[in-house]
Coordinates of C-alpha atoms in Angstrom, one line a residue:
X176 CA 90.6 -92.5 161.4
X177 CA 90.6 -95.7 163.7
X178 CA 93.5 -98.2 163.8
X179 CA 91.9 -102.0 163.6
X180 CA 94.3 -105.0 164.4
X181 CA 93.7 -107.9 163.6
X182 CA 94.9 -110.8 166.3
X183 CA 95.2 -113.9 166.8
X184 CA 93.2 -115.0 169.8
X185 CA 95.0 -118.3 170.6
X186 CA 98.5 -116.4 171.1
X187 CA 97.8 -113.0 171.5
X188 CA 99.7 -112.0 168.5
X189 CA 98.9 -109.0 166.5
X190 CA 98.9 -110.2 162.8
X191 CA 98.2 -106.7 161.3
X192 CA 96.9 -103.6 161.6
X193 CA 94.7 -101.3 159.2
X194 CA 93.8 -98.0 159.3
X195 CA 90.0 -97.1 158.5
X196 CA 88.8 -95.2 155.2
X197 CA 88.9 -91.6 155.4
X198 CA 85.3 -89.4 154.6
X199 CA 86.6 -89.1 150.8
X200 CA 87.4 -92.6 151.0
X201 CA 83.8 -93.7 151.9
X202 CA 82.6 -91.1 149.7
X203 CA 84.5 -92.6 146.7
X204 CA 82.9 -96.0 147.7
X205 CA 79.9 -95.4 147.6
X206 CA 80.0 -93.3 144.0
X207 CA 81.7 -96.6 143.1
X208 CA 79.0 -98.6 144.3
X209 CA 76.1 -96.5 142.6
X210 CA 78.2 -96.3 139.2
X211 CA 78.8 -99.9 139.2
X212 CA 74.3 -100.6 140.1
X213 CA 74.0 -98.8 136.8
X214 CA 75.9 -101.2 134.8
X215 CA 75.6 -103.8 136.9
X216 CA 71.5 -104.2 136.6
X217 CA 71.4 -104.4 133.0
X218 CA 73.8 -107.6 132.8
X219 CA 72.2 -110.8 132.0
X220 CA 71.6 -113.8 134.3
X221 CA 74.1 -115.8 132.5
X222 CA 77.0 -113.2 132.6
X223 CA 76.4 -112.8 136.8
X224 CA 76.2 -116.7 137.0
X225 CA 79.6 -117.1 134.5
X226 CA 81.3 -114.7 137.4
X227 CA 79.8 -116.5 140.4
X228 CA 80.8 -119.8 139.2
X229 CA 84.5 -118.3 139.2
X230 CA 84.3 -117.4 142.8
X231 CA 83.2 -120.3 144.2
X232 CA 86.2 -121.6 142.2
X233 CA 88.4 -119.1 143.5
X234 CA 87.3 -120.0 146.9
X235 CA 88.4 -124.1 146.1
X236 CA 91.2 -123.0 144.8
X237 CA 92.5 -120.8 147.6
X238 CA 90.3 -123.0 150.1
X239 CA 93.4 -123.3 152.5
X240 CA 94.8 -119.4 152.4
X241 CA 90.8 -118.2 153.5
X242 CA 90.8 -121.2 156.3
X243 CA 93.9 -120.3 157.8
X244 CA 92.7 -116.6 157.7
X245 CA 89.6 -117.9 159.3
X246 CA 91.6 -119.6 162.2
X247 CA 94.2 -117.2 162.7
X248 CA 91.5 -114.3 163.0
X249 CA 89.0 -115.9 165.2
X250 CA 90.1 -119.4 166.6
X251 CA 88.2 -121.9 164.6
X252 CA 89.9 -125.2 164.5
X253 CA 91.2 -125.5 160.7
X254 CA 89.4 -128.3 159.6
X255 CA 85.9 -126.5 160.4
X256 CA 87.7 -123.0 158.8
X257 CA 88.1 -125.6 155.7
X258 CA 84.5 -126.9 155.7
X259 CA 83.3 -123.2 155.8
X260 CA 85.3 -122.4 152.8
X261 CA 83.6 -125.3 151.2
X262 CA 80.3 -124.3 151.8
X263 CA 80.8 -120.7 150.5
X264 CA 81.5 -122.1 147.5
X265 CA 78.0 -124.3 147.9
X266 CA 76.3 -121.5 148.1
X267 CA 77.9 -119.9 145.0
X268 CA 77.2 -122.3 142.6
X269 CA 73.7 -122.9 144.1
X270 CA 72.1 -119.1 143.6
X271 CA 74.4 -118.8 139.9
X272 CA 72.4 -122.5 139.0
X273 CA 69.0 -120.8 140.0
X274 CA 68.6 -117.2 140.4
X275 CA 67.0 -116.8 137.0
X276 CA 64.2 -119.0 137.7
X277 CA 63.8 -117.5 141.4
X278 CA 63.3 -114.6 139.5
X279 CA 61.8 -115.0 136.5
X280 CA 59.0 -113.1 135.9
X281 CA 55.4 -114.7 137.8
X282 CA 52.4 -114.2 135.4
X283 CA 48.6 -114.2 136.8
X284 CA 46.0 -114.1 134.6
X285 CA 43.2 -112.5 136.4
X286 CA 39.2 -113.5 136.7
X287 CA 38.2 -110.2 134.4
X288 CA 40.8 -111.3 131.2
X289 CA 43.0 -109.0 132.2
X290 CA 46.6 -110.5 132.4
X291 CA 49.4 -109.7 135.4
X292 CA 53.0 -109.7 135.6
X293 CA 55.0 -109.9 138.5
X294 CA 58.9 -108.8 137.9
X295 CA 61.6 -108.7 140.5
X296 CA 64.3 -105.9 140.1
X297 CA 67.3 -105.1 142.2
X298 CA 67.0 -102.1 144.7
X299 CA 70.5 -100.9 144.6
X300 CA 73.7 -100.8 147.4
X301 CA 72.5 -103.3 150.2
X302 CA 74.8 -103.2 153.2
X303 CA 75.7 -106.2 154.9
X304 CA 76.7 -106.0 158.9
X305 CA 78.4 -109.1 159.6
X306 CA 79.9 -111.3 162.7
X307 CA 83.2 -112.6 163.2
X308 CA 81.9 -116.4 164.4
X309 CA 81.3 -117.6 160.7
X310 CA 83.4 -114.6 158.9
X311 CA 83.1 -116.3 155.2
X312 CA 80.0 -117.9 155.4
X313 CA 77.6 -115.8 157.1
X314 CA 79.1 -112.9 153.9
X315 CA 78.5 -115.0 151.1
X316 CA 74.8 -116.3 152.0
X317 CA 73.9 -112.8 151.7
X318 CA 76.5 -112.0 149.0
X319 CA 75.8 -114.7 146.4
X320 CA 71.6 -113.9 146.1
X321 CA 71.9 -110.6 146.8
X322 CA 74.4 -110.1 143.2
X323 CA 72.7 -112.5 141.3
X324 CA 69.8 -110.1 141.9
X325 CA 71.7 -107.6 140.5
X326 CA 72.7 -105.3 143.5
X327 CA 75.5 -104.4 144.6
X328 CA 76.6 -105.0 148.1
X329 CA 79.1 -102.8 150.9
X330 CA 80.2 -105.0 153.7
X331 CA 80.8 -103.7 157.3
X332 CA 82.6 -106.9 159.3
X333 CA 83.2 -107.3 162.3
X334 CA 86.1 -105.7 163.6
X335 CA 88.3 -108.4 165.0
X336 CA 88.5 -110.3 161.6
X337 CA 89.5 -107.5 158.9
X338 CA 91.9 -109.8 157.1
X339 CA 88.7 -112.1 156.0
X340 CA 86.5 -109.1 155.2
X341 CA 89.6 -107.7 152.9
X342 CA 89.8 -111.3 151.1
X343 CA 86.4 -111.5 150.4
X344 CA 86.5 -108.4 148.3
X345 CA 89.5 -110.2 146.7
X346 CA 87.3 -113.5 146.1
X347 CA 85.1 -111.1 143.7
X348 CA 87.5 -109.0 142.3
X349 CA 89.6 -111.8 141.1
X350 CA 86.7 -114.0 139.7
X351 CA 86.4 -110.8 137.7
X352 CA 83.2 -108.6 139.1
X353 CA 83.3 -105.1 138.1
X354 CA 84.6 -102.5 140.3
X355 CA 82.0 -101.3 143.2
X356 CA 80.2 -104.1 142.8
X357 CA 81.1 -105.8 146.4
X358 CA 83.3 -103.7 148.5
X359 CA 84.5 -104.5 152.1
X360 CA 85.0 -100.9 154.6
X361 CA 86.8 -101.1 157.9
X362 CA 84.6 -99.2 159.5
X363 CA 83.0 -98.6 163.0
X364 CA 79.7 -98.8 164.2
X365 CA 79.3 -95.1 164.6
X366 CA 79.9 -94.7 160.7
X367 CA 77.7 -97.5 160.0
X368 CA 75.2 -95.7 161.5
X369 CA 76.0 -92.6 159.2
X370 CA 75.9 -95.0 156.2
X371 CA 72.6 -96.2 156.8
X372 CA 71.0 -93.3 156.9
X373 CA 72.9 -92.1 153.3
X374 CA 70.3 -92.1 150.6
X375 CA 72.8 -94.4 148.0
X376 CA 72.5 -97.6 150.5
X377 CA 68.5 -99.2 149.9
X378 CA 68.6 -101.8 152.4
X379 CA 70.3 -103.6 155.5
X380 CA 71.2 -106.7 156.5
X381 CA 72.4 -107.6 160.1
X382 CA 73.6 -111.2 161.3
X383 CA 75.0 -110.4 165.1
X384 CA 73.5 -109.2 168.8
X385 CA 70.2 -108.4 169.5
X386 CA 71.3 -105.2 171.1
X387 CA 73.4 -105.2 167.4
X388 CA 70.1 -105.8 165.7
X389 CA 67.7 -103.2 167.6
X390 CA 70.7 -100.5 166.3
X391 CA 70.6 -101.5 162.9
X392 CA 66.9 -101.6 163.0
X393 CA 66.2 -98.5 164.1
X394 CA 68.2 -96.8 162.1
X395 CA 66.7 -98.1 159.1
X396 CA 63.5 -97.7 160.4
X397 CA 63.6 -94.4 160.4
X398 CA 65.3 -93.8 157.0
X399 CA 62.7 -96.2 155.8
X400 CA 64.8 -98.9 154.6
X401 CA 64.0 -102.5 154.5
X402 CA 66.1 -104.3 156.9
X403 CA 66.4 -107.8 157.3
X404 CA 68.1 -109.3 160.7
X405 CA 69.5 -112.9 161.8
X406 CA 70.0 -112.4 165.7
X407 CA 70.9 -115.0 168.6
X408 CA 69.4 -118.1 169.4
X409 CA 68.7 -120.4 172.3
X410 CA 67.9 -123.3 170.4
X411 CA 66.1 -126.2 171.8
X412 CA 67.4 -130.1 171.9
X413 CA 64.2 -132.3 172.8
X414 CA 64.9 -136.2 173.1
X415 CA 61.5 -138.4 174.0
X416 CA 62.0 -141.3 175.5
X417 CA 61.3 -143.1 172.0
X418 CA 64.7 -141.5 170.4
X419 CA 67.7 -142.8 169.3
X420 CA 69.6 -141.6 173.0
X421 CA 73.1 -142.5 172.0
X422 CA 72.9 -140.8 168.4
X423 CA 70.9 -138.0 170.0
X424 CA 73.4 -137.6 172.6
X425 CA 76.7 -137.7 169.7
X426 CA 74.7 -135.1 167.4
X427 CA 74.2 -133.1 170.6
X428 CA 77.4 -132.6 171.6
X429 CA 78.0 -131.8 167.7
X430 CA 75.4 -129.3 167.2
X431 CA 76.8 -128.0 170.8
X432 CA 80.8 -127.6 170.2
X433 CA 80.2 -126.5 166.4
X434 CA 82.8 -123.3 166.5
X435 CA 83.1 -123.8 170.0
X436 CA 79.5 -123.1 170.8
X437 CA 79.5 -119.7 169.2
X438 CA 76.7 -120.2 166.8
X439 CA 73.5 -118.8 167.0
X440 CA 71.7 -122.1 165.3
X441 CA 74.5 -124.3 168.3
X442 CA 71.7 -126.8 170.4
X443 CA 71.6 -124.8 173.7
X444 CA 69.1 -126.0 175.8
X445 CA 69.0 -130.0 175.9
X446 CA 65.6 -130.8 176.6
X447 CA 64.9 -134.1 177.8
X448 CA 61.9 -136.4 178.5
X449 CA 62.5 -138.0 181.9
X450 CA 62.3 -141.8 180.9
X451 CA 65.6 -141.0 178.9
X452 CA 67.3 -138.4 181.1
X453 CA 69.9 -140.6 182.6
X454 CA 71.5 -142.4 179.4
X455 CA 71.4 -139.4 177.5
X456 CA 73.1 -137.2 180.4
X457 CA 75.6 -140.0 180.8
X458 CA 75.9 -140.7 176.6
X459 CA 76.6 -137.1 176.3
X460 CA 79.4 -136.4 179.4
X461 CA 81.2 -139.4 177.5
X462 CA 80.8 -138.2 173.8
X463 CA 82.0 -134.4 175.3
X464 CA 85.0 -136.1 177.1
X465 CA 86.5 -137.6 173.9
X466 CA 86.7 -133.9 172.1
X467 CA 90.1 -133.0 172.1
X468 CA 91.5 -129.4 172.6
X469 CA 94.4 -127.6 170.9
X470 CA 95.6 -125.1 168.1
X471 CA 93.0 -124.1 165.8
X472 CA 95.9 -125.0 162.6
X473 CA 96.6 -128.7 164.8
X474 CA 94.7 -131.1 162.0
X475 CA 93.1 -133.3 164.9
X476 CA 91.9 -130.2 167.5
X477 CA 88.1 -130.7 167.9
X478 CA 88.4 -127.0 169.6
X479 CA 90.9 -124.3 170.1
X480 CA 89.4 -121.3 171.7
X481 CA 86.5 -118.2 172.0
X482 CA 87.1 -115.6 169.5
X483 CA 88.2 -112.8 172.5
X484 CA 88.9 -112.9 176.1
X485 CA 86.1 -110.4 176.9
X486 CA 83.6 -113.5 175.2
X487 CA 85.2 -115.8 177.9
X488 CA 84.6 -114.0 181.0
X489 CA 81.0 -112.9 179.6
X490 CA 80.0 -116.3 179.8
X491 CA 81.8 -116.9 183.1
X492 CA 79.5 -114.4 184.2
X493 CA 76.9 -116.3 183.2
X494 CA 77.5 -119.8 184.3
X495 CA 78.7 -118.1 187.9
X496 CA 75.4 -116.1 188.0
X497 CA 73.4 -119.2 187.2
X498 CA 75.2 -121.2 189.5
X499 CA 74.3 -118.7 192.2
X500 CA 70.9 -118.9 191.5
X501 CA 70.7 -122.4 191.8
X502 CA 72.0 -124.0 188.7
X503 CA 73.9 -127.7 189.1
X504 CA 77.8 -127.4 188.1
X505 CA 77.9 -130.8 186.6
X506 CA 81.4 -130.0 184.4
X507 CA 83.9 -127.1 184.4
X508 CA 82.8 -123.4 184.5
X509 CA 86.3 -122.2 185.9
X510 CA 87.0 -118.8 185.4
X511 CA 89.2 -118.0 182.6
X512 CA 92.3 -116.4 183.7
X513 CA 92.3 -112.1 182.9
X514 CA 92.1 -111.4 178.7
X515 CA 92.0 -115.5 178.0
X516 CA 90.0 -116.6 175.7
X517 CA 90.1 -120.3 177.0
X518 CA 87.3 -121.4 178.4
X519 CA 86.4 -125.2 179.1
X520 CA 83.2 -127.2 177.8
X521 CA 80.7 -126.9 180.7
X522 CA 77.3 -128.9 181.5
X523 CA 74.7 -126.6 183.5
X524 CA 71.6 -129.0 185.0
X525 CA 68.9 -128.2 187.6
X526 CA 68.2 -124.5 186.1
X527 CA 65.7 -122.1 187.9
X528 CA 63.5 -119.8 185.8
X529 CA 65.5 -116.9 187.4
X530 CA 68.9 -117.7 186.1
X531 CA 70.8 -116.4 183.1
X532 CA 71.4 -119.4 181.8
X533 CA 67.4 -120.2 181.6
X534 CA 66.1 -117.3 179.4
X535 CA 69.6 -115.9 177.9
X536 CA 72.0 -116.8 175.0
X537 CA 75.2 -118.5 176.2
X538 CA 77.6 -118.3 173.0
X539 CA 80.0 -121.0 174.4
X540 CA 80.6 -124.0 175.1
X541 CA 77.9 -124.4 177.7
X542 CA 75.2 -127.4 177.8
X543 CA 72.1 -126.7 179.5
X544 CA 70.4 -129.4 180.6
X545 CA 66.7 -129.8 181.2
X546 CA 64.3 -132.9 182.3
X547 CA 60.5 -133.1 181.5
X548 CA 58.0 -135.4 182.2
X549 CA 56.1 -135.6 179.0
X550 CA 56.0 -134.5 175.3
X551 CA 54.1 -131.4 175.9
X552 CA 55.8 -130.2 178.8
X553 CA 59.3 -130.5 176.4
X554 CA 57.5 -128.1 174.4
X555 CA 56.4 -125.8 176.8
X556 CA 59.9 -125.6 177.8
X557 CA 60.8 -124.9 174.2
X558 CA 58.6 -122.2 173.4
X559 CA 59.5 -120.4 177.3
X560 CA 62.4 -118.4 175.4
X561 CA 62.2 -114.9 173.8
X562 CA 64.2 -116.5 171.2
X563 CA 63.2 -118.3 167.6
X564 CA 65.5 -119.3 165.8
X565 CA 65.9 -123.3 165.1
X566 CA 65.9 -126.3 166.9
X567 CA 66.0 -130.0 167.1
X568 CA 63.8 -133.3 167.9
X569 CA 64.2 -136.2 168.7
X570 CA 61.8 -139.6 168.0
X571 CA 61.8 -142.9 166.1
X572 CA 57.5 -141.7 165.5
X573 CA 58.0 -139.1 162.6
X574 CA 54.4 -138.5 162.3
X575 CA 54.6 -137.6 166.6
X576 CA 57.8 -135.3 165.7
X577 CA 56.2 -133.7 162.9
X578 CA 52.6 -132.8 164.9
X579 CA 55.4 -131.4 167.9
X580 CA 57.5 -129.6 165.3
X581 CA 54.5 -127.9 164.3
X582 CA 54.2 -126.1 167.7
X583 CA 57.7 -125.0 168.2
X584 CA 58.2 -121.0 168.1
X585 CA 60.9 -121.5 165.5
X586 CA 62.0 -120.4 162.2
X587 CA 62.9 -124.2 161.7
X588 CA 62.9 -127.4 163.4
X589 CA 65.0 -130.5 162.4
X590 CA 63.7 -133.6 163.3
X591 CA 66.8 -136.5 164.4
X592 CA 69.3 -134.3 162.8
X593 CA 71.1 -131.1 164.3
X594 CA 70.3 -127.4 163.2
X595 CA 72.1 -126.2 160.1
X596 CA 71.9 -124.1 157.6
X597 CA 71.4 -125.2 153.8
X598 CA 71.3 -123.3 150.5
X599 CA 68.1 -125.0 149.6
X600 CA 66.5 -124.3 152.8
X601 CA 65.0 -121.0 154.1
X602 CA 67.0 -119.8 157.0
X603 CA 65.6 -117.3 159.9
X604 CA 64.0 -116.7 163.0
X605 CA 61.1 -115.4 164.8
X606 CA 60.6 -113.8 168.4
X607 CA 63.8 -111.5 169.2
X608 CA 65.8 -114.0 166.3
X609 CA 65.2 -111.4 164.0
X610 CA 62.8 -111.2 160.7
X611 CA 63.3 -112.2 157.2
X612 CA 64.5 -114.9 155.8
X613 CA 67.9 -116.0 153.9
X614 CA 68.6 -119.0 151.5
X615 CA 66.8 -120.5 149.3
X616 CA 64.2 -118.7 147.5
X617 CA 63.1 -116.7 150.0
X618 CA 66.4 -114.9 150.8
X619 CA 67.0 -113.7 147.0
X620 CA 63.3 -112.4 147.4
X621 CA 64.7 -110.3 150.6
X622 CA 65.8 -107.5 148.2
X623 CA 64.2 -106.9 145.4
X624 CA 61.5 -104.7 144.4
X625 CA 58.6 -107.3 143.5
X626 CA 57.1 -105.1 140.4
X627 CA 53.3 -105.5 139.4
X628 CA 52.6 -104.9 135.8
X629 CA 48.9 -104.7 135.0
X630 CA 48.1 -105.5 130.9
X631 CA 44.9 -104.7 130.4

């Protein structure tokens, strides 16, 4: 058995500590899980929908006991920790409102007479391998569609916020789901592993590293499972020299700072055409300058801290190895003292092809900042990334941004607004972002069995 604490990173303080489950204990979880698909299947659209309604009002109700959660476990300012609450209940309501007509049977009538149907039916236990940056949020996108469908889901968290894996088993269980039906181990990767390969658990879902992803993947792979992944990011920020510099510049620093830059859909790499360059460099070291740092539970902090020490000095590594290579220090990049998780908001400018900072993911608050010469060139410099995952334009010419938005490698581009994710939106990447897609439609789609049935 492993011991897993759970710690506050702005203090230090160790807030609990659990024990993992035993063998039998998995073993009884997963018998739970399979009992409770039998039932589970067979219940109507309105009964699931009745229950989901009831946990996204559970989740209103109790929106400030999961936010502090959030904040103590991981360092998210509280007010953010409150809109993430907020938006798990979004997503609630959204798939109970409309998972009957994502799913209702597709009929084709064919060019012989024949007639077609097309059903969709739930696979079984999907296992959900979740991050600690967006501990509510990033569960519930996969939770809500995935029990509408009528699975059943197991959820391995991340290992440095058990307290918000444990309540989110309590969100269900109190807005009355059967028993099995969404269970939360504390596990470790090594069991994970084992799990995957266990003939009860039909699919996988992974939101974390790329090195997290290739694991999950693999494993999968060769168990022939479906696995669906939602890896890191390096999103692109272009501004042309038409844009709205000033609003550009305030949305950047946004979409930048979001959870202290540890998003996978945060801006990253501020593209920007030449004619503009100046104002917005200058727009945005004011806009960053008026963010104010403090407790993540202090109502007015903008930012508190990164989720571990080891994060911090990760990205130190980063910004010092970039600077090396030739990148421009315009603002902080001090090493964090030993096991601090405090790192200061840095701008990066003038950065060579060979640097980290040009071809990896920097989760932090770290601004890369590029200039182009034209429209193309932006991108050029867009699509130079082994990442996919959104990204962000800038132009008063919609018709211009739209023709340019076509020709980004991304799973989504937002044209004078910052990346984000949305119910009613589909929500993935391409390149080393991962595969498959979540939200919307398309992510309820992700795991069921899409059934022909020929009448002839």
């Amino acid at each position: 058995m492993t011991q897993i604490s759970s710690i506050n990173p702005y203090t230090g303080e160790i807030l609990k500590k659990f024990t993992s489950p035993t063998e039998r204990e998995i073993e009884t979880a997963l018998a739970s899980g399979e009992a409770a698909f039998d039932d589970w299947k067979k219940t109507s659209f309105e009964f699931r929908s009745g229950l989901m309604k009831k946990a996204a009002q559970r989740l209103r109700d109790k929106k400030e006991n999961y936010a502090r959660l959030i904040s103590l476990e991981m360092g998210k300012v509280i007010k953010e920790s409150r809109s993430e609450i907020e938006k798990c209940a979004w997503v609630c309501d959204y798939y109970a409102d409309q998972a009957e007509s994502f799913l209702a049977d597709l009929k084709i009538d064919l060019p012989d007479g024949a007639k077609a149907k097309v059903k969709h039916q739930p696979l079984g236990i999907i296992m959900a391998v979740m991050p600690w940056n967006f501990p509510f949020w990033q569960v519930f996108r996969f939770a809500a569609p995935t029990l509408m469908a009528g699975n059943v889901g197991v959820l391995k968290h991340a290992s440095n916020v058990p307290q918000c894996a444990l309540a989110i088993e309590e969100v269900f269980t109190a807005a009355g789901f059967p028993k099995g039906v969404f269970q939360s181990l504390l596990i470790d990767s090594k069991t994970t592993t084992q799990l995957i390969s266990d003939s009860r658990i039909k699919a996988v879902t992974l939101t974390g590293s790329e090195k997290a992803g290739a694991s999950v993947a693999s494993e999968a792979g060769k168990n022939i499972k479906k696995s669906l992944l939602e890896l890191g990011g390096s999103d692109p920020f272009i501004v042309l020299n038409d844009a709205d510099v000033n609003l550009a510049a305030a949305t950047a620093v946004k979409s930048r700072m979001i959870n202290f830059g540890q998003s996978c859909i945060a801006a990253k790499r501020f593209i920007i055409e030449s004619g503009v360059y100046n104002q917005f460099l200058e727009s945005f070291t004011e806009e960053l300058a008026k963010l104010k740092k403090g407790d993540p539970m202090d109502e007015e902090a903008d930012f508190a801290c990164m989720a571990r020490g080891d994060l911090a000095m990760e990205l130190y590594e980063q910004v010092k190895k970039s600077v090396d290579q030739g990148a421009k220090l315009l603002l902080g990049g001090k090493k964090p003292m030993k096991d601090s998780p405090f790192f200061e908001p840095t701008i990066l400018t003038e950065i060579p092809k060979n640097a980290p900072a040009y071809s990896e993911e920097l989760f932090g608050p770290v601004a890369l900042i590029f200039k182009v010469e034209n429209e193309q060139e932006a991108v050029l410099l867009a699509n130079d990334s082994e990442f996919g995952l959104g990204g962000s334009l800038w132009t008063t010419n919609l018709e211009k941004g739209e023709k340019l938005a076509e020709q980004i490698e991304t799973g989504a581009v937002f044209i004078n607004s910052m990346t984000a994710s949305n119910p009613h939106l589909p929500f993935g990447g391409v390149k080393k972002s991962g595969y498959g897609r979540e939200l919307s439609r398309n992510g309820i789609l992700e795991f069921v069995n899409s059934k022909t049935v020929y009448l002839g």
